[in-house]
mmCIF file of C-alpha atoms and ligand atoms in Angstrom:
data_model
loop_
_atom_site.group_PDB
_atom_site.id
_atom_site.type_symbol
_atom_site.label_atom_id
_atom_site.label_comp_id
_atom_site.label_asym_id
_atom_site.label_seq_id
_atom_site.Cartn_x
_atom_site.Cartn_y
_atom_site.Cartn_z
ATOM 1 C CA MET A 233 -6.678 -14.779 -1.392
ATOM 2 C CA PHE A 234 -4.682 -11.728 -2.497
ATOM 3 C CA ILE A 235 -5.327 -8.933 0.750
ATOM 4 C CA THR A 236 -3.576 -5.632 0.019
ATOM 5 C CA LEU A 237 -3.626 -2.718 2.590
ATOM 6 C CA GLU A 238 -3.669 0.894 1.862
ATOM 7 C CA GLY A 239 -3.699 4.345 2.841
ATOM 8 C CA PRO A 240 -2.304 7.580 3.521
ATOM 9 C CA ASP A 241 1.118 8.160 5.083
ATOM 10 C CA GLY A 242 1.326 7.305 8.804
ATOM 11 C CA SER A 243 -2.122 5.265 8.922
ATOM 12 C CA GLY A 244 -0.639 2.843 11.025
ATOM 13 C CA LYS A 245 -1.434 0.053 8.859
ATOM 14 C CA THR A 246 1.813 -1.274 8.890
ATOM 15 C CA SER A 247 1.986 -2.155 12.499
ATOM 16 C CA GLN A 248 -1.319 -3.179 12.354
ATOM 17 C CA LEU A 249 -0.488 -6.270 10.250
ATOM 18 C CA PRO A 250 1.577 -9.140 12.505
ATOM 19 C CA ALA A 251 -1.557 -9.133 14.424
ATOM 20 C CA LEU A 252 -3.850 -9.615 11.432
ATOM 21 C CA LYS A 253 -1.589 -12.179 10.622
ATOM 22 C CA GLU A 254 -1.244 -13.848 13.509
ATOM 23 C CA PHE A 255 -5.592 -13.646 13.668
ATOM 24 C CA LEU A 256 -5.465 -16.000 10.282
ATOM 25 C CA GLN A 257 -3.053 -17.971 10.987
ATOM 26 C CA ASP A 258 -5.139 -18.819 14.509
ATOM 27 C CA ALA A 259 -7.913 -19.349 12.294
ATOM 28 C CA GLY A 260 -5.921 -21.872 10.664
ATOM 29 C CA TYR A 261 -4.666 -20.370 7.043
ATOM 30 C CA GLU A 262 -1.070 -20.562 5.839
ATOM 31 C CA VAL A 263 -0.432 -16.741 5.602
ATOM 32 C CA VAL A 264 2.663 -14.752 3.327
ATOM 33 C CA LEU A 265 3.310 -11.340 4.871
ATOM 34 C CA THR A 266 5.044 -9.104 2.582
ATOM 35 C CA ARG A 267 5.434 -5.403 1.343
ATOM 36 C CA GLU A 268 5.324 -2.937 -1.086
ATOM 37 C CA PRO A 269 8.118 -1.088 -1.843
ATOM 38 C CA GLY A 270 10.354 -4.678 -1.241
ATOM 39 C CA GLY A 271 8.923 -8.044 -0.254
ATOM 40 C CA THR A 272 12.466 -9.582 -1.968
ATOM 41 C CA PRO A 273 16.036 -8.894 -2.566
ATOM 42 C CA VAL A 274 15.556 -7.226 -5.694
ATOM 43 C CA GLY A 275 13.016 -5.437 -4.140
ATOM 44 C CA ASN A 276 14.292 -4.105 -1.261
ATOM 45 C CA GLN A 277 17.256 -3.077 -3.194
ATOM 46 C CA ILE A 278 14.656 -0.924 -5.012
ATOM 47 C CA ARG A 279 13.046 0.533 -1.950
ATOM 48 C CA GLU A 280 16.717 1.909 -0.648
ATOM 49 C CA VAL A 281 17.070 3.648 -3.722
ATOM 50 C CA LEU A 282 12.974 5.294 -3.824
ATOM 51 C CA MET A 283 13.120 5.978 0.437
ATOM 52 C CA ASN A 284 16.896 7.549 0.731
ATOM 53 C CA LEU A 285 16.461 11.550 1.829
ATOM 54 C CA LYS A 286 19.877 12.125 -0.506
ATOM 55 C CA ASN A 287 17.869 10.863 -3.626
ATOM 56 C CA VAL A 288 16.290 14.208 -4.600
ATOM 57 C CA SER A 289 16.857 14.756 -8.313
ATOM 58 C CA ILE A 290 14.282 11.264 -8.734
ATOM 59 C CA THR A 291 11.887 12.176 -10.811
ATOM 60 C CA PRO A 292 8.129 11.349 -11.313
ATOM 61 C CA ARG A 293 9.082 8.873 -14.189
ATOM 62 C CA THR A 294 11.964 7.542 -12.670
ATOM 63 C CA GLU A 295 9.768 7.551 -9.736
ATOM 64 C CA ILE A 296 7.362 5.304 -11.005
ATOM 65 C CA LEU A 297 9.487 2.834 -12.929
ATOM 66 C CA LEU A 298 11.503 2.098 -9.905
ATOM 67 C CA PHE A 299 8.083 1.310 -7.658
ATOM 68 C CA LEU A 300 6.822 -0.150 -10.715
ATOM 69 C CA ALA A 301 9.978 -2.888 -11.349
ATOM 70 C CA ALA A 302 10.105 -3.417 -7.335
ATOM 71 C CA ARG A 303 6.320 -4.939 -7.977
ATOM 72 C CA ALA A 304 7.451 -6.827 -10.926
ATOM 73 C CA GLN A 305 9.390 -9.092 -9.249
ATOM 74 C CA HIS A 306 7.562 -9.191 -6.239
ATOM 75 C CA VAL A 307 4.511 -10.714 -8.024
ATOM 76 C CA GLU A 308 7.142 -13.084 -9.709
ATOM 77 C CA GLU A 309 8.769 -13.940 -7.337
ATOM 78 C CA LEU A 310 7.031 -14.630 -4.149
ATOM 79 C CA ILE A 311 2.815 -13.332 -4.493
ATOM 80 C CA ARG A 312 1.741 -15.407 -7.623
ATOM 81 C CA PRO A 313 4.186 -19.055 -6.124
ATOM 82 C CA ALA A 314 2.346 -18.374 -2.551
ATOM 83 C CA LEU A 315 -0.997 -17.610 -4.294
ATOM 84 C CA ALA A 316 -0.891 -21.149 -6.164
ATOM 85 C CA ALA A 317 0.178 -22.617 -3.251
ATOM 86 C CA GLY A 318 -2.805 -21.521 -1.251
ATOM 87 C CA LYS A 319 -1.684 -18.932 0.662
ATOM 88 C CA ILE A 320 -2.850 -16.047 1.484
ATOM 89 C CA VAL A 321 -0.656 -12.885 0.898
ATOM 90 C CA LEU A 322 -1.029 -10.049 2.901
ATOM 91 C CA CYS A 323 0.621 -7.047 1.031
ATOM 92 C CA ASP A 324 1.515 -3.546 2.831
ATOM 93 C CA ARG A 325 0.489 -1.380 -0.130
ATOM 94 C CA PHE A 326 0.115 -2.719 -4.054
ATOM 95 C CA GLY A 327 -0.862 -0.912 -7.630
ATOM 96 C CA ASP A 328 -3.565 1.334 -5.888
ATOM 97 C CA SER A 329 -0.259 2.803 -4.004
ATOM 98 C CA THR A 330 0.816 4.027 -7.766
ATOM 99 C CA LEU A 331 -2.672 5.115 -8.742
ATOM 100 C CA ALA A 332 -3.415 6.815 -5.445
ATOM 101 C CA TYR A 333 0.353 8.746 -5.469
ATOM 102 C CA GLN A 334 1.810 9.145 -8.956
ATOM 103 C CA GLY A 335 -1.707 9.048 -10.236
ATOM 104 C CA PHE A 336 -3.860 11.813 -7.914
ATOM 105 C CA GLY A 337 -0.637 12.546 -5.812
ATOM 106 C CA HIS A 338 1.773 13.927 -8.759
ATOM 107 C CA GLN A 339 -1.452 14.120 -11.253
ATOM 108 C CA ILE A 340 0.625 11.572 -13.724
ATOM 109 C CA ASP A 341 -2.375 10.312 -16.459
ATOM 110 C CA LEU A 342 -4.260 7.199 -14.902
ATOM 111 C CA ASP A 343 -4.400 5.608 -18.258
ATOM 112 C CA THR A 344 -0.745 5.656 -18.404
ATOM 113 C CA LEU A 345 -0.168 4.820 -15.623
ATOM 114 C CA GLN A 346 -2.672 1.571 -15.870
ATOM 115 C CA MET A 347 -1.498 0.518 -18.701
ATOM 116 C CA LEU A 348 2.157 -0.006 -17.213
ATOM 117 C CA LEU A 349 0.670 -0.686 -13.608
ATOM 118 C CA ASP A 350 -1.189 -3.925 -15.778
ATOM 119 C CA PHE A 351 2.365 -4.473 -17.821
ATOM 120 C CA SER A 352 4.280 -4.785 -14.225
ATOM 121 C CA THR A 353 1.752 -7.255 -12.460
ATOM 122 C CA GLY A 354 0.907 -9.577 -15.418
ATOM 123 C CA GLY A 355 -2.857 -8.393 -14.429
ATOM 124 C CA LEU A 356 -3.066 -9.852 -11.121
ATOM 125 C CA LYS A 357 -5.038 -7.941 -8.630
ATOM 126 C CA PRO A 358 -6.165 -8.101 -4.902
ATOM 127 C CA ASP A 359 -9.352 -9.905 -3.823
ATOM 128 C CA LEU A 360 -9.684 -7.793 -0.862
ATOM 129 C CA THR A 361 -7.964 -4.182 -0.477
ATOM 130 C CA LEU A 362 -8.413 -2.121 2.993
ATOM 131 C CA LEU A 363 -8.242 1.303 3.121
ATOM 132 C CA VAL A 364 -6.599 2.085 6.612
ATOM 133 C CA ASP A 365 -7.723 5.933 6.600
ATOM 134 C CA VAL A 366 -6.953 9.039 8.420
ATOM 135 C CA PRO A 367 -7.241 12.805 7.695
ATOM 136 C CA VAL A 368 -3.791 13.430 5.724
ATOM 137 C CA GLU A 369 -2.602 15.661 9.416
ATOM 138 C CA VAL A 370 -3.340 12.985 11.816
ATOM 139 C CA GLY A 371 -0.738 10.914 9.667
ATOM 140 C CA MET A 372 1.521 13.333 9.010
ATOM 141 C CA GLU A 373 1.620 14.279 12.995
ATOM 142 C CA ARG A 374 2.378 10.747 13.471
ATOM 143 C CA LYS A 375 4.794 10.209 11.236
ATOM 144 C CA ARG A 376 6.417 13.325 12.632
ATOM 145 C CA VAL A 377 6.735 11.650 15.938
ATOM 146 C CA ASN A 378 8.068 8.667 14.968
ATOM 147 C CA SER A 379 10.849 10.262 12.840
ATOM 148 C CA THR A 380 12.592 7.235 12.370
ATOM 149 C CA GLU A 381 10.329 6.521 9.796
ATOM 150 C CA TRP A 382 10.353 10.006 7.826
ATOM 151 C CA ASN A 383 11.967 9.367 3.877
ATOM 152 C CA ARG A 384 12.346 10.963 0.847
ATOM 153 C CA LEU A 385 8.603 10.491 0.143
ATOM 154 C CA ASP A 386 7.107 12.311 3.295
ATOM 155 C CA ALA A 387 8.711 15.064 2.037
ATOM 156 C CA TYR A 388 5.602 16.055 0.227
ATOM 157 C CA THR A 389 3.982 19.097 0.577
ATOM 158 C CA LEU A 390 -0.056 18.512 2.408
ATOM 159 C CA ALA A 391 -1.290 19.219 -0.614
ATOM 160 C CA PHE A 392 -0.064 16.230 -2.317
ATOM 161 C CA HIS A 393 -0.937 14.076 0.336
ATOM 162 C CA GLU A 394 -4.619 15.527 0.924
ATOM 163 C CA ARG A 395 -4.702 14.626 -3.096
ATOM 164 C CA VAL A 396 -3.535 10.762 -2.174
ATOM 165 C CA ARG A 397 -6.216 10.355 -0.084
ATOM 166 C CA GLN A 398 -8.923 11.802 -1.899
ATOM 167 C CA GLY A 399 -7.949 9.028 -4.995
ATOM 168 C CA TYR A 400 -7.783 7.014 -2.550
ATOM 169 C CA PHE A 401 -11.561 7.489 -2.078
ATOM 170 C CA ALA A 402 -12.009 7.300 -5.651
ATOM 171 C CA LEU A 403 -10.399 4.156 -6.385
ATOM 172 C CA ALA A 404 -12.989 2.680 -3.653
ATOM 173 C CA GLU A 405 -15.763 3.963 -4.865
ATOM 174 C CA ALA A 406 -15.323 2.456 -8.324
ATOM 175 C CA GLU A 407 -14.652 -0.554 -6.804
ATOM 176 C CA PRO A 408 -16.716 -0.865 -3.880
ATOM 177 C CA ALA A 409 -16.882 -4.461 -4.187
ATOM 178 C CA ARG A 410 -13.495 -4.981 -3.284
ATOM 179 C CA TRP A 411 -12.595 -2.255 -1.347
ATOM 180 C CA VAL A 412 -13.600 -2.123 2.373
ATOM 181 C CA ILE A 413 -12.701 1.400 3.969
ATOM 182 C CA ILE A 414 -11.417 1.335 7.896
ATOM 183 C CA ASP A 415 -11.513 4.478 10.411
ATOM 184 C CA ALA A 416 -8.164 4.438 11.533
ATOM 185 C CA THR A 417 -8.446 7.385 13.827
ATOM 186 C CA LYS A 418 -9.694 4.952 16.146
ATOM 187 C CA ASP A 419 -7.922 2.950 18.637
ATOM 188 C CA LYS A 420 -5.469 0.085 17.670
ATOM 189 C CA ASP A 421 -7.356 -2.391 19.094
ATOM 190 C CA SER A 422 -10.670 -0.883 17.195
ATOM 191 C CA VAL A 423 -9.157 -1.165 14.292
ATOM 192 C CA GLN A 424 -7.488 -4.293 14.326
ATOM 193 C CA LYS A 425 -10.808 -5.937 15.286
ATOM 194 C CA ALA A 426 -12.450 -3.924 12.198
ATOM 195 C CA LEU A 427 -9.380 -5.386 10.099
ATOM 196 C CA GLN A 428 -10.228 -8.733 10.894
ATOM 197 C CA THR A 429 -14.068 -8.618 10.544
ATOM 198 C CA ALA A 430 -13.368 -7.072 7.006
ATOM 199 C CA VAL A 431 -11.124 -9.868 6.574
ATOM 200 C CA THR A 432 -13.308 -12.606 7.927
ATOM 201 C CA SER A 433 -16.043 -11.549 5.868
ATOM 202 C CA ARG A 434 -14.900 -11.771 2.782
ATOM 203 C CA LEU A 435 -13.211 -15.474 3.503
ATOM 204 C CA GLY A 436 -16.685 -16.505 4.057
ATOM 205 C CA GLY A 437 -18.041 -16.168 1.078
ATOM 206 C CA GLY A 438 -19.377 -12.363 2.478
HETATM 207 P P1 TMP B 117 5.294 2.828 3.499
HETATM 208 O O1 TMP B 117 5.967 2.234 4.294
HETATM 209 O O2 TMP B 117 4.794 3.583 4.600
HETATM 210 O O3 TMP B 117 4.907 1.841 2.836
HETATM 211 O O4 TMP B 117 6.096 3.970 2.704
HETATM 212 C C1 TMP B 117 5.928 3.539 0.950
HETATM 213 C C2 TMP B 117 6.084 5.023 0.499
HETATM 214 O O5 TMP B 117 6.059 4.869 -1.043
HETATM 215 C C3 TMP B 117 5.012 5.782 0.888
HETATM 216 O O6 TMP B 117 4.872 7.020 0.787
HETATM 217 C C4 TMP B 117 4.062 5.762 -0.891
HETATM 218 C C5 TMP B 117 5.016 5.264 -1.666
HETATM 219 N N1 TMP B 117 4.096 4.454 -2.634
HETATM 220 C C6 TMP B 117 4.340 5.241 -3.948
HETATM 221 O O7 TMP B 117 4.127 6.795 -4.125
HETATM 222 N N2 TMP B 117 3.822 4.549 -4.944
HETATM 223 C C7 TMP B 117 4.092 3.056 -4.767
HETATM 224 O O8 TMP B 117 3.319 2.131 -5.599
HETATM 225 C C8 TMP B 117 4.148 2.476 -3.666
HETATM 226 C C9 TMP B 117 3.927 0.939 -3.698
HETATM 227 C C10 TMP B 117 4.394 2.896 -2.376
#
């Protein structure tokens, strides 16, 4: 089963993932935890280019192609083999990040993006996507406090991040069977519990 976590910056999703992995392993599943952009040696090199504060000249089109290049490598080298071996793949961001950030955020044509996305993934889609949601101001404040995490992509405006968040809601609404929205303004333990409940229900066929 392929499970992705999505959400605006500062939602806290990344810090929830190790505990969710442990929960699934304790239940007897083999789990691969990975992230985008990244997940492979080539993907991590692309991640560095994307995140580097010095790369202010990257254009939106270049940015898209770099995210997609990292994803193509990730799908073929890591995700598909793990799924074929019967493992659960838990992925911190995937294709929906491209639609939310580049599509809704940068307002690049969604149909074009979807076509490029299908090319990069070979049509692979998550079975379950957990939207770890926080209001933009809350997410930005969390990131600002933890300044080591601040990167080039966080420098976009509040309006950009608001479009991203609304974009996620639109994507979730379009495919309600795949998405579960988690309120991440709650305390860390409650958010973890909600994630575990959503995953358990899906694994049980619910
Ligand atoms: P993260 O470490 O917070 O997940 O940072 C990844 C950043 O990259 C985040 O701001 C979202 C952004 N992103 C995109 O804009 N498009 C994508 O396709 C992906 C995977 C991430």
